[in-house]
């Protein structure tokens, strides 16, 4: 299985070398996507220096933490998003006749995914850590790395859960859009700016706040004003990521047993 | 049969085609309402903890943001995407042979698609009003706002036309187009008022065509552009409309000589 996985990345990298113009275009796309989000944040905070007690430097770290976790998820698990499409078009069934785990096969469909976003994320996070004045000891760096992996796990767990729902429901696009919007837009700001119901959703139901808000509060030594939790909860991220991935994988397997194809 | 009949037919066809994606339309309304909530939370938090900028109190800011989101329902429709698709699939050759003015046909197609999305404005507005209060200016202001919005719609259409027209030279334009879209979202005043940009850059953004798309109608709506300056503001928009139309005409003339068959 490992050999097959390495082979998959080898093919990806060879494709990248072949379609160089494409690669640069998508790299530019990733840069502009995150760049315009950060630029909007910076311009806003020139006028309004305090975001519920968070400074621009701290907000930069908050964003970079989410960005890196999300890009790690995109680099390794992006294909999960395509599952509803595979099922709708009947392309999912071929995964049953091959001697590999179905999820593994979904993750290794060649799709020209390059880890460019991840590299950009790591660079941005390093800069942001510095800018935010976090003292970077070896232990801190390892903890941040663990949080990023945990964040990617949360991302994977939730997208796998939505994908698994499509074994029962043919159309999950609407749900997926709303979940994506909750993740991409709502994680940009400290959750303390939202009303209580939304905070609860982001902390306990779809725990996107553990991708960045709670761990960032911990690293920056800020008080959590959303729930008044102790800052150490931010260290739970890897555990929550693992838990969500495990539960979603179990749910995925239940879905697989239920799955009968759409007949297309 | 008048000379306009084929174009009205194009618009009707596009309307019917686009209207079949009902679930996407519901998703669009859902994600818009989420963003209205998000931006209400954001600006409320920012205004609570900082000094409000001159001339733009919180209620104006929330009105600005909400109206911008409603406008985006219409302005984010890329009516000329059809050019790219037709180029890829070869349909453009057939269209060029028909006794029609092809850009007009595509414009009608775009109008048809736009009308479907315009139908989402009313339900979106009703849901938005559950979350926020929107200032309603006097009737003349609203009338001028709609004139300015119409000019902005034209500029937006031709900017898209130019972007899609690039596909005549390089077929892979999707990434490029998304890049331009995000830059233009930021520089058009959709995400934040252009007056927030600092220094010379703040003055330069007003001189770009993007400002004609969102910023001008919105500043008229919230009253930052006073009645005395309406004429000048609309004139600048009209100038941009003329410039982008002219550029589109030149591009189209050069491009239609370049149509090459790429097989398939």
Short mmCIF file of C-alpha atoms in Angstrom, two decimals:
data_model
loop_
_atom_site.label_atom_id
_atom_site.label_comp_id
_atom_site.label_asym_id
_atom_site.label_seq_id
_atom_site.Cartn_x
_atom_site.Cartn_y
_atom_site.Cartn_z
CA UNK A 1 0.00 0.00 0.00
CA UNK A 2 2.85 2.35 0.85
CA UNK A 3 4.55 1.49 -2.43
CA UNK A 4 1.35 2.31 -4.31
CA UNK A 5 1.07 5.58 -2.44
CA UNK A 6 4.62 6.60 -3.27
CA UNK A 7 3.94 5.69 -6.87
CA UNK A 8 0.92 8.02 -6.78
CA UNK A 9 3.04 10.95 -5.64
CA UNK A 10 5.67 10.12 -8.20
CA UNK A 11 3.03 10.34 -10.95
CA UNK A 12 1.76 13.61 -9.49
CA UNK A 13 5.21 15.16 -9.49
CA UNK A 14 5.92 13.96 -13.01
CA UNK A 15 2.61 15.46 -14.16
CA UNK A 16 3.58 18.69 -12.46
CA UNK A 17 6.88 18.75 -14.34
CA UNK A 18 5.02 18.10 -17.59
CA UNK A 19 2.36 20.78 -17.16
CA UNK A 20 4.62 23.49 -15.87
CA UNK A 21 2.55 26.43 -17.10
CA UNK A 22 -0.48 24.90 -15.43
CA UNK A 23 1.42 24.48 -12.23
CA UNK A 24 2.52 28.10 -12.17
CA UNK A 25 -0.99 29.25 -12.91
CA UNK A 26 -2.44 27.26 -10.01
CA UNK A 27 0.38 28.37 -7.77
CA UNK A 28 -0.44 31.96 -8.66
CA UNK A 29 -4.05 31.15 -7.89
CA UNK A 30 -3.16 29.87 -4.40
CA UNK A 31 -0.97 32.89 -3.71
CA UNK A 32 -3.69 35.31 -4.78
CA UNK A 33 -6.41 33.45 -2.87
CA UNK A 34 -4.60 33.70 0.46
CA UNK A 35 -2.93 37.00 -0.45
CA UNK A 36 -6.23 38.75 -1.10
CA UNK A 37 -7.72 37.39 2.13
CA UNK A 38 -4.72 38.66 4.09
CA UNK A 39 -4.70 41.97 2.23
CA UNK A 40 -8.37 42.54 3.07
CA UNK A 41 -7.60 41.75 6.70
CA UNK A 42 -4.62 44.09 6.76
CA UNK A 43 -6.50 46.98 5.14
CA UNK A 44 -9.42 46.53 7.52
CA UNK A 45 -7.17 46.47 10.55
CA UNK A 46 -5.31 49.60 9.53
CA UNK A 47 -8.60 51.37 10.22
CA UNK A 48 -9.70 49.17 13.11
CA UNK A 49 -6.58 48.06 15.00
CA UNK A 50 -8.38 45.82 17.47
CA UNK A 51 -10.47 42.77 16.55
CA UNK A 52 -12.04 41.92 19.91
CA UNK A 53 -8.65 42.37 21.48
CA UNK A 54 -6.66 40.70 18.70
CA UNK A 55 -4.03 42.74 16.86
CA UNK A 56 -3.23 42.42 13.16
CA UNK A 57 -0.10 40.37 13.95
CA UNK A 58 -2.15 37.95 16.03
CA UNK A 59 -4.83 37.78 13.34
CA UNK A 60 -2.11 36.95 10.81
CA UNK A 61 -1.03 34.00 12.98
CA UNK A 62 -4.67 32.93 13.38
CA UNK A 63 -5.09 32.88 9.61
CA UNK A 64 -1.75 31.18 8.92
CA UNK A 65 -2.55 28.39 11.36
CA UNK A 66 -5.85 27.63 9.62
CA UNK A 67 -4.27 28.06 6.19
CA UNK A 68 -1.50 25.54 6.81
CA UNK A 69 -3.82 22.92 8.29
CA UNK A 70 -6.26 23.41 5.44
CA UNK A 71 -3.54 23.22 2.79
CA UNK A 72 -2.15 20.06 4.41
CA UNK A 73 -5.63 18.61 4.11
CA UNK A 74 -5.88 19.78 0.50
CA UNK A 75 -2.52 18.28 -0.42
CA UNK A 76 -3.30 14.83 0.96
CA UNK A 77 -7.06 14.42 1.08
CA UNK A 78 -8.55 16.78 -1.46
CA UNK A 79 -10.19 13.99 -3.47
CA UNK A 80 -12.63 13.25 -0.65
CA UNK A 81 -14.56 16.28 -1.87
CA UNK A 82 -15.12 14.54 -5.22
CA UNK A 83 -16.80 11.44 -3.75
CA UNK A 84 -20.40 12.66 -4.25
CA UNK A 85 -19.51 13.33 -7.88
CA UNK A 86 -17.96 9.86 -8.33
CA UNK A 87 -21.09 8.29 -6.87
CA UNK A 88 -23.47 10.35 -8.97
CA UNK A 89 -21.63 9.51 -12.16
CA UNK A 90 -21.23 5.85 -11.31
CA UNK A 91 -17.45 6.13 -11.21
CA UNK A 92 -17.34 4.97 -7.61
CA UNK A 93 -18.17 1.32 -8.34
CA UNK A 94 -14.80 0.52 -9.85
CA UNK A 95 -13.20 0.98 -6.44
CA UNK A 96 -14.94 -2.20 -5.27
CA UNK A 97 -13.23 -4.48 -7.73
CA UNK A 98 -9.71 -3.54 -6.75
CA UNK A 99 -7.79 -5.03 -3.83
CA UNK A 100 -7.32 -1.79 -1.89
CA UNK A 101 -9.32 0.01 0.72
CA UNK A 102 -11.89 2.22 -1.06
CA UNK A 103 -10.90 5.36 0.79
CA UNK A 104 -7.27 4.77 -0.09
CA UNK A 105 -8.28 4.50 -3.74
CA UNK A 106 -10.31 7.72 -3.55
CA UNK A 107 -7.27 9.52 -2.15
CA UNK A 108 -5.03 8.28 -4.93
CA UNK A 109 -7.11 9.15 -7.99
CA UNK A 110 -4.65 11.12 -10.11
CA UNK A 111 -5.95 14.66 -10.10
CA UNK A 112 -3.00 16.95 -10.63
CA UNK A 113 -2.81 17.86 -6.96
CA UNK A 114 0.43 19.56 -6.11
CA UNK A 115 1.59 20.36 -2.58
CA UNK A 116 2.22 23.98 -3.59
CA UNK A 117 -0.38 25.33 -1.17
CA UNK A 118 1.16 23.36 1.66
CA UNK A 119 4.61 24.76 0.99
CA UNK A 120 3.15 28.26 0.84
CA UNK A 121 1.30 27.55 4.09
CA UNK A 122 4.43 26.44 5.91
CA UNK A 123 6.33 29.52 4.75
CA UNK A 124 3.46 31.81 5.77
CA UNK A 125 3.08 30.12 9.14
CA UNK A 126 6.81 30.47 9.85
CA UNK A 127 6.65 34.17 9.06
CA UNK A 128 3.45 34.63 11.05
CA UNK A 129 4.90 32.84 14.08
CA UNK A 130 7.81 35.21 13.96
CA UNK A 131 5.70 38.31 13.39
CA UNK A 132 3.37 37.40 16.23
CA UNK A 133 6.40 37.27 18.54
CA UNK A 134 6.01 33.63 19.54
CA UNK A 135 9.21 32.35 21.07
CA UNK A 136 10.08 29.49 18.74
CA UNK A 137 11.69 26.76 20.82
CA UNK A 138 11.92 23.23 19.45
CA UNK A 139 9.01 22.25 21.67
CA UNK A 140 6.83 25.12 20.39
CA UNK A 141 7.58 24.22 16.79
CA UNK A 142 6.70 20.58 17.41
CA UNK A 143 3.49 21.62 19.15
CA UNK A 144 2.52 23.89 16.27
CA UNK A 145 3.23 21.05 13.83
CA UNK A 146 1.04 18.70 15.88
CA UNK A 147 -1.75 21.29 15.92
CA UNK A 148 -1.49 21.72 12.15
CA UNK A 149 -1.77 17.93 11.67
CA UNK A 150 -4.70 17.83 14.08
CA UNK A 151 -6.34 20.68 12.19
CA UNK A 152 -5.97 18.80 8.93
CA UNK A 153 -7.55 15.82 10.72
CA UNK A 154 -10.56 17.91 11.71
CA UNK A 155 -10.85 19.11 8.14
CA UNK A 156 -10.61 15.54 6.84
CA UNK A 157 -13.03 14.19 9.42
CA UNK A 158 -15.69 16.71 8.50
CA UNK A 159 -15.28 16.44 4.74
CA UNK A 160 -15.26 12.64 5.01
CA UNK A 161 -18.46 12.78 7.03
CA UNK A 162 -20.17 14.90 4.36
CA UNK A 163 -18.80 12.60 1.64
CA UNK A 164 -20.12 9.53 3.47
CA UNK A 165 -23.58 11.11 3.65
CA UNK A 166 -23.67 10.91 -0.13
CA UNK A 167 -24.01 7.12 0.17
CA UNK A 168 -27.57 7.86 1.26
CA UNK A 169 -28.23 11.26 -0.30
CA UNK A 170 -27.35 11.90 -3.91
CA UNK A 171 -27.17 15.67 -3.48
CA UNK A 172 -24.98 16.89 -0.67
CA UNK A 173 -23.67 19.96 -2.52
CA UNK A 174 -25.74 22.43 -0.55
CA UNK A 175 -24.59 21.00 2.75
CA UNK A 176 -21.04 20.90 1.51
CA UNK A 177 -21.20 24.56 0.50
CA UNK A 178 -22.49 25.62 3.87
CA UNK A 179 -19.88 23.58 5.73
CA UNK A 180 -17.15 24.99 3.47
CA UNK A 181 -18.36 28.52 4.03
CA UNK A 182 -18.42 27.95 7.78
CA UNK A 183 -14.86 26.75 7.57
CA UNK A 184 -13.30 29.19 5.13
CA UNK A 185 -15.06 32.38 6.17
CA UNK A 186 -15.81 31.85 9.84
CA UNK A 187 -12.32 30.71 10.84
CA UNK A 188 -10.84 34.02 9.71
CA UNK A 189 -11.88 35.80 12.88
CA UNK A 190 -11.77 34.99 16.58
CA UNK A 191 -14.99 33.14 17.38
CA UNK A 192 -15.65 35.55 20.20
CA UNK A 193 -17.16 37.95 17.64
CA UNK A 194 -20.06 35.58 16.94
CA UNK A 195 -23.27 35.03 18.86
CA UNK A 196 -23.40 32.14 21.29
CA UNK A 197 -25.15 29.64 19.00
CA UNK A 198 -22.55 30.00 16.27
CA UNK A 199 -19.71 29.76 18.78
CA UNK A 200 -21.14 26.49 20.05
CA UNK A 201 -21.39 25.13 16.52
CA UNK A 202 -17.79 26.12 15.73
CA UNK A 203 -16.40 24.73 18.97
CA UNK A 204 -18.44 21.61 19.64
CA UNK A 205 -20.45 20.58 16.56
CA UNK A 206 -18.13 21.26 13.62
CA UNK A 207 -15.01 22.02 15.65
CA UNK A 208 -13.31 24.36 13.17
CA UNK A 209 -12.40 26.61 16.10
CA UNK A 210 -9.90 23.94 17.11
CA UNK A 211 -8.10 24.38 13.80
CA UNK A 212 -7.01 27.86 14.77
CA UNK A 213 -8.90 29.87 17.40
CA UNK A 214 -8.19 27.72 20.47
CA UNK A 215 -4.60 26.76 19.62
CA UNK A 216 -3.78 30.33 18.52
CA UNK A 217 -5.14 31.61 21.84
CA UNK A 218 -2.82 29.17 23.58
CA UNK A 219 0.32 30.08 21.62
CA UNK A 220 -0.35 33.80 21.88
CA UNK A 221 -1.20 33.59 25.57
CA UNK A 222 -4.65 35.14 25.10
CA UNK A 223 -7.69 34.68 27.25
CA UNK A 224 -10.52 32.87 25.55
CA UNK A 225 -13.39 35.34 25.74
CA UNK A 226 -15.78 33.13 23.80
CA UNK A 227 -16.34 30.50 26.47
CA UNK A 228 -13.83 31.42 29.15
CA UNK A 229 -12.08 28.07 28.70
CA UNK A 230 -8.53 27.57 29.90
CA UNK A 231 -6.00 28.24 27.09
CA UNK A 232 -4.68 24.68 27.29
CA UNK A 233 -7.79 23.38 25.47
CA UNK A 234 -5.94 24.53 22.35
CA UNK A 235 -3.64 21.57 22.79
CA UNK A 236 -6.56 19.17 22.33
CA UNK A 237 -6.55 19.79 18.57
CA UNK A 238 -4.53 16.68 17.58
CA UNK A 239 -6.81 14.53 19.72
CA UNK A 240 -9.96 16.03 18.24
CA UNK A 241 -8.57 15.62 14.73
CA UNK A 242 -7.84 11.97 15.38
CA UNK A 243 -11.25 11.42 16.92
CA UNK A 244 -13.15 13.07 14.06
CA UNK A 245 -11.17 11.17 11.44
CA UNK A 246 -11.73 7.85 13.22
CA UNK A 247 -15.46 8.42 13.73
CA UNK A 248 -15.95 9.62 10.15
CA UNK A 249 -14.03 6.62 8.84
CA UNK A 250 -16.31 4.31 10.82
CA UNK A 251 -19.33 6.18 9.43
CA UNK A 252 -17.83 5.92 5.94
CA UNK A 253 -17.62 2.14 6.36
CA UNK A 254 -21.27 1.97 7.45
CA UNK A 255 -22.13 3.94 4.33
CA UNK A 256 -20.13 1.59 2.14
CA UNK A 257 -22.14 -1.39 3.39
CA UNK A 258 -25.33 0.51 2.65
CA UNK A 259 -24.22 1.69 -0.78
CA UNK A 260 -25.98 0.19 -3.79
CA UNK A 261 -24.99 2.51 -6.62
CA UNK A 262 -27.13 5.06 -8.39
CA UNK A 263 -27.65 3.05 -11.52
CA UNK A 264 -25.92 5.60 -13.70
CA UNK B 1 -39.88 38.56 -36.30
CA UNK B 2 -37.87 41.62 -35.36
CA UNK B 3 -34.08 41.78 -35.49
CA UNK B 4 -34.16 41.27 -31.73
CA UNK B 5 -36.07 38.01 -31.73
CA UNK B 6 -33.06 35.69 -31.87
CA UNK B 7 -31.42 37.51 -28.97
CA UNK B 8 -34.54 37.36 -26.83
CA UNK B 9 -34.62 33.65 -27.63
CA UNK B 10 -30.99 33.32 -26.48
CA UNK B 11 -31.86 34.98 -23.20
CA UNK B 12 -34.90 32.72 -22.72
CA UNK B 13 -32.89 29.60 -23.42
CA UNK B 14 -30.20 30.66 -20.97
CA UNK B 15 -32.85 31.42 -18.37
CA UNK B 16 -34.44 27.99 -18.77
CA UNK B 17 -31.06 26.26 -18.67
CA UNK B 18 -29.86 28.10 -15.57
CA UNK B 19 -33.21 27.72 -13.79
CA UNK B 20 -32.83 23.93 -13.67
CA UNK B 21 -30.11 24.30 -11.04
CA UNK B 22 -32.56 25.02 -8.24
CA UNK B 23 -30.53 23.40 -5.51
CA UNK B 24 -27.51 25.49 -6.38
CA UNK B 25 -29.68 28.56 -6.18
CA UNK B 26 -30.86 27.59 -2.70
CA UNK B 27 -27.24 26.97 -1.70
CA UNK B 28 -26.39 30.41 -3.00
CA UNK B 29 -29.08 32.02 -0.86
CA UNK B 30 -27.94 29.99 2.15
CA UNK B 31 -24.33 30.98 1.78
CA UNK B 32 -25.29 34.61 1.26
CA UNK B 33 -27.30 34.65 4.47
CA UNK B 34 -24.34 33.10 6.30
CA UNK B 35 -22.09 35.82 4.99
CA UNK B 36 -24.53 38.55 6.00
CA UNK B 37 -24.39 37.14 9.52
CA UNK B 38 -20.60 36.86 9.39
CA UNK B 39 -20.09 40.43 8.23
CA UNK B 40 -22.60 41.79 10.73
CA UNK B 41 -20.62 40.10 13.50
CA UNK B 42 -17.34 41.34 12.09
CA UNK B 43 -18.27 45.00 11.70
CA UNK B 44 -20.15 45.10 14.98
CA UNK B 45 -17.07 43.78 16.79
CA UNK B 46 -14.77 46.19 14.97
CA UNK B 47 -16.95 49.23 15.64
CA UNK B 48 -17.36 48.29 19.30
CA UNK B 49 -13.63 48.15 19.98
CA UNK B 50 -12.37 50.97 17.76
CA UNK B 51 -13.06 54.55 16.76
CA UNK B 52 -15.55 54.64 13.87
CA UNK B 53 -14.13 56.09 10.63
CA UNK B 54 -15.37 59.49 9.51
CA UNK B 55 -18.67 59.54 7.70
CA UNK B 56 -19.31 55.83 7.93
CA UNK B 57 -21.20 54.82 11.08
CA UNK B 58 -21.93 51.16 11.83
CA UNK B 59 -25.42 51.15 10.31
CA UNK B 60 -24.04 52.55 7.03
CA UNK B 61 -21.27 49.97 7.05
CA UNK B 62 -23.73 47.10 7.53
CA UNK B 63 -25.98 48.54 4.83
CA UNK B 64 -22.99 48.82 2.50
CA UNK B 65 -21.94 45.22 3.12
CA UNK B 66 -25.40 43.74 2.77
CA UNK B 67 -26.24 45.61 -0.42
CA UNK B 68 -22.82 44.58 -1.81
CA UNK B 69 -23.64 40.93 -1.11
CA UNK B 70 -27.03 41.24 -2.79
CA UNK B 71 -25.39 42.88 -5.81
CA UNK B 72 -22.89 40.03 -5.97
CA UNK B 73 -25.75 37.59 -6.65
CA UNK B 74 -26.05 39.26 -10.04
CA UNK B 75 -22.49 40.41 -10.62
CA UNK B 76 -20.86 37.08 -9.89
CA UNK B 77 -22.67 35.47 -12.78
CA UNK B 78 -20.10 35.12 -15.50
CA UNK B 79 -22.29 35.49 -18.55
CA UNK B 80 -19.40 35.07 -20.95
CA UNK B 81 -18.12 31.78 -19.56
CA UNK B 82 -19.93 30.36 -22.56
CA UNK B 83 -17.12 31.70 -24.80
CA UNK B 84 -14.58 29.53 -23.06
CA UNK B 85 -16.79 26.46 -23.23
CA UNK B 86 -17.63 27.00 -26.88
CA UNK B 87 -13.98 27.43 -27.74
CA UNK B 88 -13.04 24.23 -26.00
CA UNK B 89 -15.83 22.22 -27.56
CA UNK B 90 -15.68 23.85 -30.96
CA UNK B 91 -19.23 25.25 -30.92
CA UNK B 92 -17.84 28.70 -31.58
CA UNK B 93 -17.26 27.86 -35.26
CA UNK B 94 -20.94 27.05 -35.70
CA UNK B 95 -21.99 30.22 -33.90
CA UNK B 96 -19.76 32.32 -36.15
CA UNK B 97 -21.57 30.95 -39.17
CA UNK B 98 -25.02 31.88 -37.89
CA UNK B 99 -26.63 35.11 -39.10
CA UNK B 100 -26.23 36.76 -35.70
CA UNK B 101 -23.83 39.13 -34.05
CA UNK B 102 -22.15 36.62 -31.78
CA UNK B 103 -21.15 38.94 -28.90
CA UNK B 104 -24.75 40.18 -28.72
CA UNK B 105 -25.95 36.61 -28.56
CA UNK B 106 -23.60 35.94 -25.66
CA UNK B 107 -24.68 39.12 -23.96
CA UNK B 108 -28.30 37.96 -24.22
CA UNK B 109 -27.27 34.59 -22.88
CA UNK B 110 -25.63 36.38 -19.96
CA UNK B 111 -28.77 38.43 -19.32
CA UNK B 112 -30.84 35.25 -19.23
CA UNK B 113 -28.52 33.69 -16.67
CA UNK B 114 -28.45 36.91 -14.65
CA UNK B 115 -32.23 37.04 -14.42
CA UNK B 116 -32.30 33.62 -12.76
CA UNK B 117 -29.86 34.77 -10.12
CA UNK B 118 -31.70 38.08 -9.77
CA UNK B 119 -34.69 36.00 -8.66
CA UNK B 120 -32.61 34.98 -5.65
CA UNK B 121 -32.28 38.61 -4.54
CA UNK B 122 -35.73 38.92 -3.00
CA UNK B 123 -35.61 35.79 -0.78
CA UNK B 124 -32.01 36.65 0.14
CA UNK B 125 -33.06 40.16 1.10
CA UNK B 126 -35.91 38.85 3.24
CA UNK B 127 -33.64 36.46 5.11
CA UNK B 128 -30.99 39.17 5.44
CA UNK B 129 -33.55 41.52 6.99
CA UNK B 130 -34.04 38.97 9.78
CA UNK B 131 -30.38 39.49 10.68
CA UNK B 132 -29.62 43.11 9.88
CA UNK B 133 -31.26 46.47 9.45
CA UNK B 134 -30.64 48.09 6.08
CA UNK B 135 -30.93 51.84 5.61
CA UNK B 136 -33.36 52.79 2.88
CA UNK B 137 -32.42 56.09 1.21
CA UNK B 138 -34.83 58.45 -0.56
CA UNK B 139 -36.34 57.58 -3.92
CA UNK B 140 -33.98 59.70 -6.10
CA UNK B 141 -30.98 58.06 -4.43
CA UNK B 142 -32.41 54.62 -5.16
CA UNK B 143 -33.10 55.60 -8.77
CA UNK B 144 -29.52 56.84 -9.28
CA UNK B 145 -28.21 53.76 -7.48
CA UNK B 146 -29.95 51.52 -10.03
CA UNK B 147 -28.59 53.59 -12.96
CA UNK B 148 -25.12 53.27 -11.52
CA UNK B 149 -25.63 49.56 -10.85
CA UNK B 150 -26.65 49.06 -14.49
CA UNK B 151 -23.48 50.80 -15.69
CA UNK B 152 -21.47 48.67 -13.28
CA UNK B 153 -23.16 45.55 -14.64
CA UNK B 154 -22.01 46.55 -18.13
CA UNK B 155 -18.42 47.14 -17.03
CA UNK B 156 -18.42 43.81 -15.18
CA UNK B 157 -19.78 42.03 -18.26
CA UNK B 158 -17.08 43.39 -20.54
CA UNK B 159 -14.28 42.80 -18.04
CA UNK B 160 -15.44 39.17 -17.98
CA UNK B 161 -15.70 39.20 -21.75
CA UNK B 162 -12.10 40.33 -22.05
CA UNK B 163 -10.96 37.68 -19.58
CA UNK B 164 -12.79 34.92 -21.39
CA UNK B 165 -11.62 36.30 -24.71
CA UNK B 166 -8.06 35.47 -23.68
CA UNK B 167 -9.12 31.85 -24.24
CA UNK B 168 -8.81 32.50 -27.98
CA UNK B 169 -5.06 32.59 -27.44
CA UNK B 170 -4.55 30.19 -24.53
CA UNK B 171 -7.26 27.69 -23.75
CA UNK B 172 -6.41 27.36 -20.05
CA UNK B 173 -7.81 30.55 -18.62
CA UNK B 174 -9.84 29.36 -15.66
CA UNK B 175 -7.10 29.85 -13.07
CA UNK B 176 -6.19 33.22 -14.51
CA UNK B 177 -9.79 34.23 -14.37
CA UNK B 178 -10.20 33.29 -10.73
CA UNK B 179 -7.09 35.31 -9.94
CA UNK B 180 -8.54 38.37 -11.65
CA UNK B 181 -11.88 37.76 -9.93
CA UNK B 182 -10.35 37.84 -6.45
CA UNK B 183 -8.23 40.86 -7.18
CA UNK B 184 -11.23 42.63 -8.63
CA UNK B 185 -13.43 41.65 -5.64
CA UNK B 186 -10.92 43.33 -3.39
CA UNK B 187 -10.32 46.39 -5.58
CA UNK B 188 -13.94 46.90 -6.60
CA UNK B 189 -15.10 47.69 -3.10
CA UNK B 190 -17.17 44.54 -2.76
CA UNK B 191 -15.39 43.33 0.37
CA UNK B 192 -14.61 46.68 1.95
CA UNK B 193 -15.07 50.35 1.09
CA UNK B 194 -12.20 51.53 -1.08
CA UNK B 195 -11.70 54.51 1.21
CA UNK B 196 -10.15 52.07 3.72
CA UNK B 197 -7.10 51.61 1.50
CA UNK B 198 -4.27 53.79 2.76
CA UNK B 199 -2.33 56.58 1.08
CA UNK B 200 -1.66 56.78 -2.64
CA UNK B 201 -2.95 53.25 -3.11
CA UNK B 202 -6.27 54.38 -1.72
CA UNK B 203 -6.45 57.05 -4.41
CA UNK B 204 -5.21 54.72 -7.15
CA UNK B 205 -7.94 52.09 -6.57
CA UNK B 206 -10.60 54.66 -7.39
CA UNK B 207 -8.93 55.17 -10.78
CA UNK B 208 -9.27 51.50 -11.79
CA UNK B 209 -12.23 50.12 -13.75
CA UNK B 210 -13.10 47.77 -10.86
CA UNK B 211 -14.30 50.72 -8.77
CA UNK B 212 -17.04 51.28 -11.35
CA UNK B 213 -18.50 47.84 -10.61
CA UNK B 214 -19.31 47.90 -6.88
CA UNK B 215 -17.87 50.98 -5.27
CA UNK B 216 -19.68 53.74 -7.17
CA UNK B 217 -23.24 52.37 -6.82
CA UNK B 218 -22.63 51.48 -3.17
CA UNK B 219 -21.20 54.88 -2.26
CA UNK B 220 -24.22 56.49 -3.91
CA UNK B 221 -26.51 54.21 -1.89
CA UNK B 222 -24.97 55.00 1.49
CA UNK B 223 -24.74 58.70 0.64
CA UNK B 224 -20.96 59.14 0.62
CA UNK B 225 -21.23 60.38 -2.96
CA UNK B 226 -23.54 63.42 -2.52
CA UNK B 227 -26.11 64.42 -5.19
CA UNK B 228 -23.79 67.17 -6.44
CA UNK B 229 -21.26 64.54 -7.51
CA UNK B 230 -23.66 62.01 -9.02
CA UNK B 231 -23.12 63.31 -12.54
CA UNK B 232 -19.35 63.02 -12.35
CA UNK B 233 -19.53 59.54 -10.78
CA UNK B 234 -21.85 58.20 -13.47
CA UNK B 235 -19.73 59.84 -16.17
CA UNK B 236 -16.64 57.98 -14.96
CA UNK B 237 -18.58 54.73 -14.99
CA UNK B 238 -19.87 55.45 -18.49
CA UNK B 239 -16.30 56.15 -19.61
CA UNK B 240 -15.18 52.78 -18.27
CA UNK B 241 -18.12 51.12 -19.97
CA UNK B 242 -17.11 52.73 -23.26
CA UNK B 243 -13.47 51.74 -22.78
CA UNK B 244 -14.20 48.10 -21.92
CA UNK B 245 -16.75 47.84 -24.71
CA UNK B 246 -14.23 49.24 -27.20
CA UNK B 247 -11.52 46.88 -25.99
CA UNK B 248 -13.95 43.97 -26.23
CA UNK B 249 -14.81 44.95 -29.78
CA UNK B 250 -11.14 45.04 -30.79
CA UNK B 251 -10.47 41.76 -29.03
CA UNK B 252 -13.41 40.12 -30.72
CA UNK B 253 -12.33 41.33 -34.15
CA UNK B 254 -8.80 40.01 -33.66
CA UNK B 255 -10.04 36.81 -32.10
CA UNK B 256 -12.62 35.76 -34.67
CA UNK B 257 -9.87 35.71 -37.28
CA UNK B 258 -7.93 33.39 -35.07
CA UNK B 259 -10.42 30.59 -34.52
CA UNK B 260 -8.49 27.40 -34.99
CA UNK B 261 -9.77 23.89 -34.97
CA UNK B 262 -8.24 21.90 -32.18
CA UNK B 263 -9.82 18.56 -32.97
CA UNK B 264 -12.03 16.50 -30.69
#
